[in-house]
Coordinates of C-alpha atoms and ligand atoms in Angstrom, one line a residue:
M26 CA 0.0 0.0 0.0
T27 CA 1.2 3.5 -0.7
Y28 CA 0.5 6.4 1.6
E29 CA 1.3 9.2 -0.9
A30 CA -2.3 10.2 -1.7
N31 CA -3.3 10.2 2.0
K32 CA -0.2 12.2 2.9
I33 CA -1.0 14.9 0.3
R34 CA -4.6 15.1 1.6
L35 CA -3.3 15.6 5.1
I36 CA -0.9 18.4 4.1
M37 CA -3.8 20.2 2.3
E38 CA -5.9 19.8 5.4
L39 CA -3.1 21.2 7.7
R40 CA -2.8 24.2 5.4
R41 CA -6.6 24.8 5.7
Q42 CA -6.2 24.6 9.4
G43 CA -3.7 27.5 9.5
I44 CA -0.3 25.8 9.2
T45 CA 1.3 28.3 6.8
D46 CA 5.0 27.7 7.5
K47 CA 6.2 25.9 4.5
R48 CA 9.2 24.5 6.4
V49 CA 6.9 22.9 8.9
L50 CA 4.7 21.4 6.1
G51 CA 7.8 20.2 4.4
A52 CA 9.0 18.4 7.6
V53 CA 5.6 16.7 8.0
E54 CA 5.8 15.6 4.4
R55 CA 9.3 14.1 4.9
V56 CA 8.6 12.1 8.0
P57 CA 6.8 8.8 7.4
R58 CA 4.2 8.8 10.2
E59 CA 3.3 5.2 9.4
L60 CA 6.6 4.0 11.0
F61 CA 5.7 5.6 14.3
V62 CA 2.2 4.1 14.7
P63 CA 1.3 0.5 15.7
E64 CA 1.4 -1.8 12.7
A65 CA -2.4 -2.5 13.0
L66 CA -3.1 1.2 12.6
R67 CA -0.8 2.0 9.7
S68 CA -3.7 2.5 7.3
E69 CA -4.8 5.4 9.5
A70 CA -1.3 7.0 9.7
Y71 CA -2.3 10.0 7.6
D72 CA -5.7 10.6 9.2
N73 CA -5.6 13.9 11.1
M74 CA -6.2 12.1 14.5
P75 CA -4.2 11.1 17.6
L76 CA -3.6 7.3 17.7
P77 CA -2.9 5.0 20.6
I78 CA 0.7 3.7 21.2
C79 CA 2.0 1.4 23.9
Q80 CA 1.7 2.1 27.7
G81 CA -1.7 3.8 27.3
Q82 CA 0.0 6.8 25.6
T83 CA -0.8 8.5 22.3
I84 CA 0.9 9.8 19.2
S85 CA -0.4 13.4 18.9
Q86 CA -2.7 14.5 16.1
P87 CA -0.7 15.7 13.0
F88 CA -2.4 19.1 13.3
I89 CA -1.2 19.5 16.9
V90 CA 2.4 18.3 16.0
A91 CA 2.5 20.9 13.1
Y92 CA 0.8 23.6 15.2
M93 CA 3.3 23.2 18.1
T94 CA 6.2 23.0 15.7
Q95 CA 5.1 26.2 14.0
A96 CA 4.5 27.9 17.4
L97 CA 8.1 27.2 18.4
R98 CA 9.5 29.4 15.6
L99 CA 12.5 27.2 15.1
G100 CA 15.8 28.3 13.7
P101 CA 18.2 25.9 12.0
R102 CA 20.9 26.4 14.7
D103 CA 18.5 25.8 17.6
R104 CA 18.9 23.0 20.1
V105 CA 15.5 21.8 21.3
L106 CA 14.5 19.9 24.4
E107 CA 11.4 17.7 24.1
I108 CA 9.6 16.2 27.1
G109 CA 7.6 13.1 26.3
T110 CA 9.3 11.2 23.4
G111 CA 6.3 8.8 23.1
S112 CA 6.4 7.3 19.6
G113 CA 9.2 9.7 18.5
Y114 CA 7.1 11.3 15.8
Q115 CA 7.2 14.9 17.1
A116 CA 11.0 14.6 17.7
A117 CA 11.5 13.3 14.1
V118 CA 9.6 16.3 12.7
L119 CA 11.6 18.7 14.8
S120 CA 14.9 17.1 13.8
K121 CA 14.3 18.2 10.2
L122 CA 14.2 21.9 11.3
C123 CA 16.8 22.4 13.9
R124 CA 20.4 21.4 14.8
R125 CA 19.7 19.0 17.6
V126 CA 16.7 17.5 19.5
C127 CA 17.2 16.2 23.0
T128 CA 14.2 14.2 24.0
I129 CA 13.2 12.6 27.4
E130 CA 10.7 9.8 28.0
R131 CA 9.8 8.0 31.2
Y132 CA 8.9 4.6 29.7
R133 CA 11.9 2.5 28.5
S134 CA 9.7 0.5 26.1
L135 CA 8.6 3.6 24.2
L136 CA 12.0 5.0 24.1
I137 CA 13.5 1.8 22.6
Q138 CA 10.9 1.8 19.9
A139 CA 11.4 5.5 19.1
E140 CA 15.2 5.0 19.0
A141 CA 14.7 2.2 16.5
C142 CA 12.7 4.6 14.2
F143 CA 15.3 7.3 14.5
T144 CA 18.1 4.8 13.5
A145 CA 16.0 3.4 10.6
L146 CA 15.4 7.0 9.3
K147 CA 19.0 8.0 9.9
L148 CA 18.0 10.9 12.2
H149 CA 21.3 11.3 13.8
N150 CA 20.7 14.7 15.4
I151 CA 18.3 13.3 18.1
T152 CA 19.7 12.5 21.5
T153 CA 17.4 10.4 23.9
R154 CA 17.3 10.0 27.6
L155 CA 15.2 7.8 29.9
G156 CA 14.1 9.9 32.9
D157 CA 11.6 12.2 34.5
G158 CA 11.1 15.1 32.1
N159 CA 10.0 17.4 35.0
R160 CA 13.6 17.8 35.9
G161 CA 14.6 18.8 32.4
W162 CA 18.1 18.1 31.2
P163 CA 20.3 20.4 33.4
E164 CA 23.6 19.1 32.0
L165 CA 22.7 20.3 28.5
A166 CA 20.7 23.5 29.5
P167 CA 20.1 26.2 28.4
F168 CA 18.0 25.3 25.4
A169 CA 16.8 27.7 22.6
R170 CA 13.5 25.9 22.5
I171 CA 11.5 23.5 24.8
I172 CA 8.4 21.6 23.7
V173 CA 6.4 19.6 26.3
T174 CA 4.1 17.0 24.7
A175 CA 2.2 16.0 27.9
A176 CA 0.0 18.3 29.9
A177 CA 1.6 19.9 33.0
P178 CA -0.7 20.7 36.0
Q179 CA 1.0 24.1 36.3
M180 CA 3.6 26.0 34.3
P181 CA 6.7 23.9 34.8
V182 CA 9.1 26.4 36.3
T183 CA 12.1 24.0 36.4
L184 CA 11.8 23.7 32.6
A185 CA 11.3 27.4 32.1
D186 CA 14.6 28.0 34.0
Q187 CA 16.4 25.9 31.4
L188 CA 15.3 28.2 28.6
D189 CA 18.0 30.5 27.1
E190 CA 17.4 34.2 26.8
G191 CA 15.4 34.7 23.6
G192 CA 14.1 31.2 24.1
I193 CA 10.6 29.8 23.6
M194 CA 8.7 27.0 25.3
V195 CA 5.4 25.6 24.1
V196 CA 3.6 23.6 26.8
P197 CA 0.1 22.4 27.4
V198 CA -1.0 23.4 31.0
G199 CA -4.0 22.5 33.0
P200 CA -6.0 19.5 34.4
P201 CA -7.6 16.9 32.1
G202 CA -10.5 18.5 30.2
D203 CA -9.3 22.1 30.7
Q204 CA -5.8 22.3 29.1
T205 CA -4.5 25.3 27.2
L206 CA -1.4 25.3 25.0
I207 CA 0.9 28.1 26.3
R208 CA 3.8 29.8 24.5
L209 CA 6.3 31.1 27.1
T210 CA 9.0 33.4 25.8
R211 CA 12.0 34.5 27.8
D212 CA 13.8 37.8 27.2
S213 CA 15.9 40.2 29.2
D214 CA 12.9 41.4 31.2
G215 CA 11.8 37.8 32.2
F216 CA 9.0 35.5 31.0
H217 CA 5.9 36.3 28.9
E218 CA 3.0 33.9 28.5
E219 CA 0.6 33.7 25.5
A220 CA -2.5 31.3 25.5
L221 CA -2.7 29.7 22.0
L222 CA -5.3 26.9 21.9
A223 CA -7.5 24.6 23.9
V224 CA -5.9 21.1 23.7
R225 CA -6.2 17.5 25.1
F226 CA -3.0 15.8 26.1
V227 CA -2.1 12.8 28.3
P228 CA -0.8 14.1 31.7
L229 CA 2.8 14.9 32.4
V230 CA 3.4 12.5 35.3
A231 CA 5.7 13.0 38.2
G232 CA 8.5 10.4 38.6
M233 CA 9.3 7.1 36.9
P234 CA 7.0 4.1 36.3
L235 CA 7.4 1.5 39.1
D236 CA 8.1 -1.4 36.9
R237 CA 10.7 0.6 34.9
K238 CA 9.5 -0.8 31.6
Ligands
LIG19 N1 5.7 13.5 21.4 C1 5.0 12.2 21.4 C2 3.6 12.3 22.2 C3 3.6 11.3 23.3 S1 2.3 11.4 24.5 C4 4.8 11.7 20.0 O1 5.1 12.4 19.0 O2 4.4 10.5 19.9 C5 3.2 12.0 25.9 C6 4.4 11.2 26.3 O3 4.9 11.9 27.5 C7 4.1 9.8 26.8 O4 4.9 8.9 26.1 C8 4.4 9.8 28.3 O5 5.0 8.5 28.7 C9 5.4 10.9 28.4 N2 5.6 11.5 29.7 C10 4.6 11.8 30.6 N3 5.1 12.3 31.7 C11 6.5 12.3 31.5 C12 7.6 12.7 32.4 N4 7.4 13.2 33.6 N5 8.8 12.5 31.8 C13 9.0 12.1 30.6 N6 8.0 11.7 29.8 C14 6.7 11.8 30.3

């Protein structure tokens, strides 16, 4: 089966939904989403929907991936921190648009699968880490951009502190059923928040899974 027609339809839909940045559309076009979804759901890989992955998690809807990527205003020299690797799809899209993606996931099983996809696609500018993303990645901070792909109960201050001056963080904040995507920018006066969109994400969990899988 070929995905080409479905992919073109998806790109046209993203444009209608307000994704105007051609570089973002180009990155979505170049990343094979079918590799990041469970085999049984491959025929739905280019539907504009979130899909279930392992450990009760989800690969975000393509619109949300494109929207968050566009909201980050990435530059080619940027180093980006992602919290919540999940399937690895968002990291793969980011990797086409910046210098390096550093991505943290708390489930080992998800991280192993995502790493296999990065290797298969020769995405050598993605660095992964198993851990609690709430702590950020202090050894590599500061980051030009931070993207959080799970909903934080409040603005994650530890992550904000790992933003460089001139940096941007895009993060869903709020309890289940009432989450808003926030863009936080840091300049010489401090932090500025912009509410972008009502969203639905799985929660950003504190700590590591007990069985460490
Ligand atoms: N970016 C992913 C979306 C995954 S869903 C993709 O493109 O597929 C959110 C992910 O965040 C899940 O995999 C979940 O396990 C992870 N997550 C939740 N809380 C976390 C935490 N504290 N640290 C690291 N990862 C976390």
